[in-house]
PDB file of C-alpha atoms in Angstrom:
ATOM      1  CA  MET A   1      14.794  23.428  99.071  1.00 47.00           C
ATOM      2  CA  ASP A   2      15.843  23.241  95.411  1.00 50.00           C
ATOM      3  CA  SER A   3      19.653  23.179  95.295  1.00 49.00           C
ATOM      4  CA  ARG A   4      19.911  23.617  91.523  1.00 59.00           C
ATOM      5  CA  PRO A   5      21.462  26.850  90.204  1.00 73.00           C
ATOM      6  CA  MET A   6      18.966  29.712  89.876  1.00 73.00           C
ATOM      7  CA  VAL A   7      18.873  29.947  86.062  1.00 73.00           C
ATOM      8  CA  GLU A   8      18.615  26.184  85.581  1.00 71.00           C
ATOM      9  CA  SER A   9      15.975  25.803  88.293  1.00 72.00           C
ATOM     10  CA  ALA A  10      13.842  28.714  87.077  1.00 73.00           C
ATOM     11  CA  SER A  11      14.052  27.546  83.462  1.00 71.00           C
ATOM     12  CA  ARG A  12      13.178  23.995  84.432  1.00 65.00           C
ATOM     13  CA  GLN A  13      10.171  25.069  86.522  1.00 72.00           C
ATOM     14  CA  ARG A  14       8.848  27.312  83.744  1.00 62.00           C
ATOM     15  CA  LEU A  15       9.267  24.627  81.076  1.00 64.00           C
ATOM     16  CA  MET A  16       7.720  21.952  83.313  1.00 67.00           C
ATOM     17  CA  ALA A  17       4.655  24.177  83.743  1.00 66.00           C
ATOM     18  CA  GLN A  18       4.536  24.662  79.969  1.00 60.00           C
ATOM     19  CA  ASN A  19       4.877  20.914  79.397  1.00 60.00           C
ATOM     20  CA  ASP A  20       2.184  20.087  81.974  1.00 59.00           C
ATOM     21  CA  LYS A  21      -0.230  22.309  80.062  1.00 54.00           C
ATOM     22  CA  GLU A  22       0.752  20.672  76.756  1.00 52.00           C
ATOM     23  CA  ASP A  23       0.327  17.210  78.309  1.00 51.00           C
ATOM     24  CA  ASP A  24      -3.185  18.175  79.448  1.00 51.00           C
ATOM     25  CA  ASP A  25      -3.991  19.447  75.952  1.00 52.00           C
ATOM     26  CA  GLU A  26      -2.624  16.240  74.386  1.00 49.00           C
ATOM     27  CA  ASP A  27      -4.636  14.102  76.811  1.00 48.00           C
ATOM     28  CA  GLU A  28      -7.789  16.044  75.923  1.00 47.00           C
ATOM     29  CA  GLU A  29      -7.090  15.527  72.216  1.00 46.00           C
ATOM     30  CA  GLU A  30      -6.487  11.809  72.755  1.00 43.00           C
ATOM     31  CA  ASN A  31      -9.699  11.493  74.765  1.00 42.00           C
ATOM     32  CA  GLU A  32     -11.596  13.216  71.969  1.00 40.00           C
ATOM     33  CA  GLU A  33     -10.014  10.843  69.446  1.00 38.00           C
ATOM     34  CA  ASP A  34     -10.992   7.861  71.608  1.00 36.00           C
ATOM     35  CA  GLU A  35     -14.529   9.148  71.795  1.00 35.00           C
ATOM     36  CA  ASP A  36     -14.607   9.745  68.053  1.00 32.00           C
ATOM     37  CA  ASN A  37     -12.291   6.794  67.374  1.00 31.00           C
ATOM     38  CA  GLY A  38      32.540  30.468  57.187  1.00 37.00           C
ATOM     39  CA  ASP A  39      30.838  33.655  57.056  1.00 40.00           C
ATOM     40  CA  SER A  40      31.174  37.280  58.172  1.00 46.00           C
ATOM     41  CA  THR A  41      29.369  36.635  61.448  1.00 55.00           C
ATOM     42  CA  PRO A  42      31.478  34.822  64.080  1.00 84.00           C
ATOM     43  CA  LEU A  43      28.972  32.224  65.244  1.00 95.00           C
ATOM     44  CA  GLY A  44      31.383  29.333  65.706  1.00 96.00           C
ATOM     45  CA  GLY A  45      32.363  28.248  69.214  1.00 96.00           C
ATOM     46  CA  ASN A  46      30.786  27.370  72.562  1.00 98.00           C
ATOM     47  CA  PHE A  47      27.808  29.342  73.855  1.00 98.00           C
ATOM     48  CA  ASP A  48      25.897  29.488  77.134  1.00 98.00           C
ATOM     49  CA  LEU A  49      22.172  30.016  76.567  1.00 98.00           C
ATOM     50  CA  TYR A  50      19.772  31.829  78.907  1.00 98.00           C
ATOM     51  CA  ASP A  51      15.986  31.601  78.686  1.00 98.00           C
ATOM     52  CA  MET A  52      14.595  34.959  77.540  1.00 97.00           C
ATOM     53  CA  ASN A  53      11.524  34.480  79.769  1.00 96.00           C
ATOM     54  CA  LEU A  54      13.428  34.693  83.065  1.00 97.00           C
ATOM     55  CA  ASP A  55      12.244  37.821  84.895  1.00 96.00           C
ATOM     56  CA  PHE A  56      15.557  38.500  86.624  1.00 96.00           C
ATOM     57  CA  LEU A  57      17.195  38.797  83.193  1.00 98.00           C
ATOM     58  CA  THR A  58      14.441  40.569  81.260  1.00 97.00           C
ATOM     59  CA  SER A  59      14.268  43.238  83.979  1.00 97.00           C
ATOM     60  CA  LYS A  60      17.905  44.071  83.223  1.00 97.00           C
ATOM     61  CA  TYR A  61      17.518  44.158  79.453  1.00 98.00           C
ATOM     62  CA  SER A  62      14.189  45.982  79.386  1.00 96.00           C
ATOM     63  CA  PRO A  63      13.780  47.918  82.671  1.00 95.00           C
ATOM     64  CA  VAL A  64      10.262  48.989  83.588  1.00 92.00           C
ATOM     65  CA  GLY A  65       9.653  52.658  82.825  1.00 88.00           C
ATOM     66  CA  LYS A  66      12.507  53.000  80.339  1.00 91.00           C
ATOM     67  CA  MET A  67      12.084  53.197  76.583  1.00 90.00           C
ATOM     68  CA  ASP A  68      15.559  51.971  75.656  1.00 94.00           C
ATOM     69  CA  VAL A  69      16.858  48.474  76.318  1.00 97.00           C
ATOM     70  CA  ASP A  70      20.141  47.943  78.162  1.00 97.00           C
ATOM     71  CA  PRO A  71      22.123  45.098  76.555  1.00 97.00           C
ATOM     72  CA  GLU A  72      25.242  45.802  78.613  1.00 96.00           C
ATOM     73  CA  ALA A  73      23.338  45.426  81.900  1.00 97.00           C
ATOM     74  CA  LEU A  74      21.941  42.116  80.647  1.00 98.00           C
ATOM     75  CA  TYR A  75      25.372  40.952  79.504  1.00 98.00           C
ATOM     76  CA  CYS A  76      27.000  41.776  82.850  1.00 96.00           C
ATOM     77  CA  THR A  77      24.180  40.078  84.772  1.00 98.00           C
ATOM     78  CA  ILE A  78      24.495  36.938  82.658  1.00 98.00           C
ATOM     79  CA  LEU A  79      28.223  36.826  83.421  1.00 97.00           C
ATOM     80  CA  THR A  80      27.487  36.650  87.155  1.00 97.00           C
ATOM     81  CA  TYR A  81      25.415  33.490  86.612  1.00 97.00           C
ATOM     82  CA  GLN A  82      27.894  32.106  84.107  1.00 97.00           C
ATOM     83  CA  ALA A  83      30.641  32.408  86.731  1.00 97.00           C
ATOM     84  CA  LYS A  84      28.566  30.036  88.908  1.00 96.00           C
ATOM     85  CA  ASN A  85      28.275  27.528  86.045  1.00 94.00           C
ATOM     86  CA  ASP A  86      24.572  28.407  85.874  1.00 96.00           C
ATOM     87  CA  ARG A  87      22.837  28.421  82.493  1.00 97.00           C
ATOM     88  CA  THR A  88      19.683  27.225  80.756  1.00 98.00           C
ATOM     89  CA  ALA A  89      21.530  25.262  78.077  1.00 98.00           C
ATOM     90  CA  LYS A  90      24.795  25.024  76.174  1.00 98.00           C
ATOM     91  CA  ALA A  91      25.466  24.876  72.438  1.00 98.00           C
ATOM     92  CA  THR A  92      28.600  24.258  70.416  1.00 98.00           C
ATOM     93  CA  ILE A  93      28.663  25.500  66.836  1.00 97.00           C
ATOM     94  CA  PRO A  94      31.583  24.209  64.718  1.00 96.00           C
ATOM     95  CA  GLU A  95      34.013  26.815  63.400  1.00 94.00           C
ATOM     96  CA  ASP A  96      33.354  25.542  59.870  1.00 93.00           C
ATOM     97  CA  TYR A  97      29.579  25.758  60.299  1.00 94.00           C
ATOM     98  CA  GLY A  98      29.228  27.007  56.731  1.00 85.00           C
ATOM     99  CA  SER A  99      30.651  23.745  55.361  1.00 91.00           C
ATOM    100  CA  PRO A 100      28.434  20.825  54.275  1.00 91.00           C
ATOM    101  CA  GLY A 101      28.189  18.081  56.880  1.00 91.00           C
ATOM    102  CA  SER A 102      29.443  20.155  59.808  1.00 94.00           C
ATOM    103  CA  GLU A 103      27.717  19.344  63.110  1.00 96.00           C
ATOM    104  CA  GLY A 104      27.514  20.965  66.501  1.00 97.00           C
ATOM    105  CA  GLU A 105      26.230  19.896  69.909  1.00 98.00           C
ATOM    106  CA  PHE A 106      23.511  20.956  72.334  1.00 98.00           C
ATOM    107  CA  SER A 107      22.814  19.970  75.929  1.00 97.00           C
ATOM    108  CA  ALA A 108      20.574  21.056  78.781  1.00 97.00           C
ATOM    109  CA  ARG A 109      20.358  19.615  82.268  1.00 92.00           C
ATOM    110  CA  PHE A 110      16.564  19.483  82.099  1.00 93.00           C
ATOM    111  CA  LEU A 111      16.697  17.308  78.947  1.00 95.00           C
ATOM    112  CA  ARG A 112      18.008  14.152  80.595  1.00 92.00           C
ATOM    113  CA  ASP A 113      17.976  10.496  79.703  1.00 93.00           C
ATOM    114  CA  PRO A 114      15.582   9.074  82.340  1.00 91.00           C
ATOM    115  CA  PHE A 115      17.662   5.901  82.622  1.00 88.00           C
ATOM    116  CA  SER A 116      21.203   7.297  82.954  1.00 89.00           C
ATOM    117  CA  GLU A 117      20.028  10.680  84.335  1.00 91.00           C
ATOM    118  CA  GLU A 118      22.668  12.317  82.137  1.00 93.00           C
ATOM    119  CA  PRO A 119      21.798  15.089  79.646  1.00 95.00           C
ATOM    120  CA  PHE A 120      20.978  13.782  76.187  1.00 95.00           C
ATOM    121  CA  GLU A 121      23.693  14.272  73.582  1.00 95.00           C
ATOM    122  CA  ILE A 122      21.819  16.342  71.012  1.00 97.00           C
ATOM    123  CA  SER A 123      23.347  17.090  67.631  1.00 97.00           C
ATOM    124  CA  VAL A 124      23.004  20.398  65.777  1.00 98.00           C
ATOM    125  CA  SER A 125      23.138  19.625  62.062  1.00 97.00           C
ATOM    126  CA  ASP A 126      22.100  20.837  58.609  1.00 97.00           C
ATOM    127  CA  ILE A 127      23.401  24.262  59.629  1.00 97.00           C
ATOM    128  CA  GLU A 128      22.297  26.985  57.237  1.00 96.00           C
ATOM    129  CA  ILE A 129      23.671  30.525  57.136  1.00 95.00           C
ATOM    130  CA  THR A 130      20.837  32.993  56.655  1.00 96.00           C
ATOM    131  CA  ASP A 131      19.935  36.657  57.046  1.00 95.00           C
ATOM    132  CA  ASP A 132      16.478  35.651  58.341  1.00 96.00           C
ATOM    133  CA  ILE A 133      16.335  33.074  61.144  1.00 97.00           C
ATOM    134  CA  GLY A 134      12.547  33.344  61.384  1.00 95.00           C
ATOM    135  CA  PHE A 135      12.558  34.822  64.877  1.00 96.00           C
ATOM    136  CA  LYS A 136      11.183  38.142  66.104  1.00 95.00           C
ATOM    137  CA  SER A 137      11.939  39.049  69.700  1.00 96.00           C
ATOM    138  CA  LYS A 138       9.213  40.661  71.783  1.00 94.00           C
ATOM    139  CA  TYR A 139      11.876  43.069  73.049  1.00 96.00           C
ATOM    140  CA  ALA A 140      13.253  46.071  71.211  1.00 95.00           C
ATOM    141  CA  SER A 141      16.671  45.958  69.591  1.00 95.00           C
ATOM    142  CA  PRO A 142      19.606  47.919  71.020  1.00 96.00           C
ATOM    143  CA  LYS A 143      20.143  51.411  69.617  1.00 93.00           C
ATOM    144  CA  VAL A 144      23.308  50.125  67.987  1.00 91.00           C
ATOM    145  CA  ARG A 145      22.496  46.641  66.790  1.00 92.00           C
ATOM    146  CA  TRP A 146      25.132  44.120  65.737  1.00 93.00           C
ATOM    147  CA  ASP A 147      23.894  43.248  62.270  1.00 90.00           C
ATOM    148  CA  GLY A 148      25.040  40.068  60.600  1.00 92.00           C
ATOM    149  CA  ASP A 149      23.937  36.715  59.269  1.00 95.00           C
ATOM    150  CA  GLY A 150      22.509  34.125  61.622  1.00 97.00           C
ATOM    151  CA  ILE A 151      22.173  30.362  61.469  1.00 97.00           C
ATOM    152  CA  LYS A 152      19.325  27.864  61.405  1.00 97.00           C
ATOM    153  CA  ALA A 153      19.818  24.178  62.132  1.00 98.00           C
ATOM    154  CA  ARG A 154      18.124  20.879  62.914  1.00 97.00           C
ATOM    155  CA  MET A 155      18.420  19.127  66.279  1.00 98.00           C
ATOM    156  CA  ASP A 156      18.009  15.479  67.209  1.00 97.00           C
ATOM    157  CA  ILE A 157      19.437  13.036  69.717  1.00 96.00           C
ATOM    158  CA  ALA A 158      22.828  11.903  68.458  1.00 91.00           C
ATOM    159  CA  GLY A 159      22.838   8.321  67.235  1.00 85.00           C
ATOM    160  CA  GLY A 160      19.133   7.922  67.902  1.00 82.00           C
ATOM    161  CA  GLY A 161      19.684   7.197  71.575  1.00 77.00           C
ATOM    162  CA  CYS A 162      18.834   4.051  73.514  1.00 82.00           C
ATOM    163  CA  GLY A 163      15.124   4.001  74.300  1.00 92.00           C
ATOM    164  CA  ILE A 164      14.347   6.820  71.857  1.00 95.00           C
ATOM    165  CA  ALA A 165      11.758   6.188  69.147  1.00 95.00           C
ATOM    166  CA  SER A 166      12.169   9.607  67.532  1.00 96.00           C
ATOM    167  CA  SER A 167      13.417  13.113  68.245  1.00 97.00           C
ATOM    168  CA  SER A 168      13.360  16.410  66.401  1.00 97.00           C
ATOM    169  CA  GLY A 169      13.987  20.069  66.954  1.00 98.00           C
ATOM    170  CA  SER A 170      15.260  23.319  65.526  1.00 98.00           C
ATOM    171  CA  PHE A 171      17.882  25.844  66.576  1.00 98.00           C
ATOM    172  CA  ALA A 172      18.349  29.418  65.365  1.00 98.00           C
ATOM    173  CA  MET A 173      20.729  32.150  66.529  1.00 98.00           C
ATOM    174  CA  ARG A 174      22.003  35.528  65.367  1.00 97.00           C
ATOM    175  CA  PRO A 175      24.182  38.367  66.704  1.00 97.00           C
ATOM    176  CA  LEU A 176      22.427  41.055  68.757  1.00 97.00           C
ATOM    177  CA  TRP A 177      24.937  43.460  70.319  1.00 97.00           C
ATOM    178  CA  GLN A 178      28.664  43.986  70.707  1.00 96.00           C
ATOM    179  CA  ALA A 179      30.797  46.603  72.432  1.00 95.00           C
ATOM    180  CA  GLU A 180      34.117  47.144  74.143  1.00 92.00           C
ATOM    181  CA  SER A 181      34.092  47.808  77.872  1.00 87.00           C
ATOM    182  CA  GLU A 182      36.145  50.497  79.617  1.00 87.00           C
ATOM    183  CA  ASP A 183      38.588  47.741  80.587  1.00 88.00           C
ATOM    184  CA  GLY A 184      39.041  46.745  76.962  1.00 89.00           C
ATOM    185  CA  GLU A 185      36.894  43.610  77.232  1.00 88.00           C
ATOM    186  CA  PHE A 186      35.106  42.652  74.014  1.00 92.00           C
ATOM    187  CA  MET A 187      31.447  41.986  74.872  1.00 96.00           C
ATOM    188  CA  GLU A 188      29.167  39.933  72.607  1.00 97.00           C
ATOM    189  CA  LEU A 189      25.477  39.162  73.013  1.00 98.00           C
ATOM    190  CA  PHE A 190      23.411  36.855  70.801  1.00 98.00           C
ATOM    191  CA  GLU A 191      19.722  35.960  70.577  1.00 98.00           C
ATOM    192  CA  GLY A 192      17.732  33.098  69.141  1.00 98.00           C
ATOM    193  CA  THR A 193      15.095  30.453  69.621  1.00 98.00           C
ATOM    194  CA  LEU A 194      14.908  26.675  69.821  1.00 98.00           C
ATOM    195  CA  THR A 195      12.400  23.864  69.992  1.00 98.00           C
ATOM    196  CA  PHE A 196      12.850  20.184  70.810  1.00 98.00           C
ATOM    197  CA  ARG A 197      10.803  17.068  71.499  1.00 97.00           C
ATOM    198  CA  ALA A 198      11.371  13.314  71.738  1.00 97.00           C
ATOM    199  CA  SER A 199       9.273  10.153  71.869  1.00 96.00           C
ATOM    200  CA  PHE A 200      10.371   7.175  73.956  1.00 96.00           C
ATOM    201  CA  SER A 201      10.292   3.598  72.723  1.00 94.00           C
ATOM    202  CA  SER A 202       8.646   0.769  74.653  1.00 93.00           C
ATOM    203  CA  LEU A 203      11.981   0.166  76.416  1.00 91.00           C
ATOM    204  CA  TYR A 204      11.453   3.377  78.408  1.00 93.00           C
ATOM    205  CA  THR A 205       7.665   3.512  78.513  1.00 93.00           C
ATOM    206  CA  ARG A 206       7.489   0.014  80.053  1.00 91.00           C
ATOM    207  CA  LYS A 207       9.776   1.215  82.837  1.00 89.00           C
ATOM    208  CA  GLY A 208       7.415   4.055  83.693  1.00 91.00           C
ATOM    209  CA  HIS A 209       9.353   6.914  82.086  1.00 92.00           C
ATOM    210  CA  GLY A 210       6.347   8.213  80.175  1.00 92.00           C
ATOM    211  CA  ARG A 211       5.808   8.723  76.478  1.00 94.00           C
ATOM    212  CA  GLY A 212       8.713  11.083  75.957  1.00 95.00           C
ATOM    213  CA  ILE A 213       9.700  14.740  76.184  1.00 95.00           C
ATOM    214  CA  PRO A 214       6.818  17.092  75.309  1.00 95.00           C
ATOM    215  CA  THR A 215       7.746  19.986  73.057  1.00 96.00           C
ATOM    216  CA  VAL A 216      10.192  22.367  74.729  1.00 96.00           C
ATOM    217  CA  SER A 217      10.351  25.779  73.079  1.00 97.00           C
ATOM    218  CA  PHE A 218      11.795  29.097  74.211  1.00 97.00           C
ATOM    219  CA  PRO A 219      13.657  32.191  72.990  1.00 98.00           C
ATOM    220  CA  PHE A 220      17.081  32.806  74.467  1.00 98.00           C
ATOM    221  CA  TRP A 221      19.997  35.151  74.872  1.00 98.00           C
ATOM    222  CA  ALA A 222      23.489  33.728  74.557  1.00 98.00           C
ATOM    223  CA  VAL A 223      27.058  34.649  75.431  1.00 98.00           C
ATOM    224  CA  ARG A 224      30.295  32.902  74.623  1.00 97.00           C
ATOM    225  CA  ALA A 225      31.030  30.096  77.071  1.00 97.00           C
ATOM    226  CA  LEU A 226      34.045  30.199  79.365  1.00 92.00           C
ATOM    227  CA  GLU A 227      35.138  26.792  78.061  1.00 81.00           C
TER     228      GLU A 227
END
């Protein structure tokens, strides 16, 4: 039985299925080729990310049979998983993200170095403040939306990484909803999208670790991390 936390395990299984399909498509293409021959929006800090395709979260945000979405129900549900240290990924955006040269960090347990089995240290750089992050959610916005600028950034494995031939990705996030609970708690919900891929060098391919990490891409919701 899979002992991984529910969010991590579900995200990993979904992305593995997506990657298997992409691998099959890439193999078909290769076979064919062979045959042929500082800002007003507070986006600095640590964030826990949750895959927007997880049914047990989408059912809270967009309940079947209801026209309006329920961001507070989603937020409270996410907190129950966060309390168990269960998330899809984690991102750190520097407080001075509007300054040239500022860099953040990204990590996910399913994006691991096959040799050390530790998550890759992925940098979030070239951070750009923008009012259009190039993402349109398939879900409706809350009745009272938290409007504000978002960010777009580049991702790659910090320092190149041992055994890594190349890596690239993108990260985008913006505010979605905010409110104050009856207990006076300030609630914040964010949304965004990311994509990432990496190619292994011969050091890893010779050891049977494959050609690399096929493209991983998914939309997400995010809340501020506990630490």
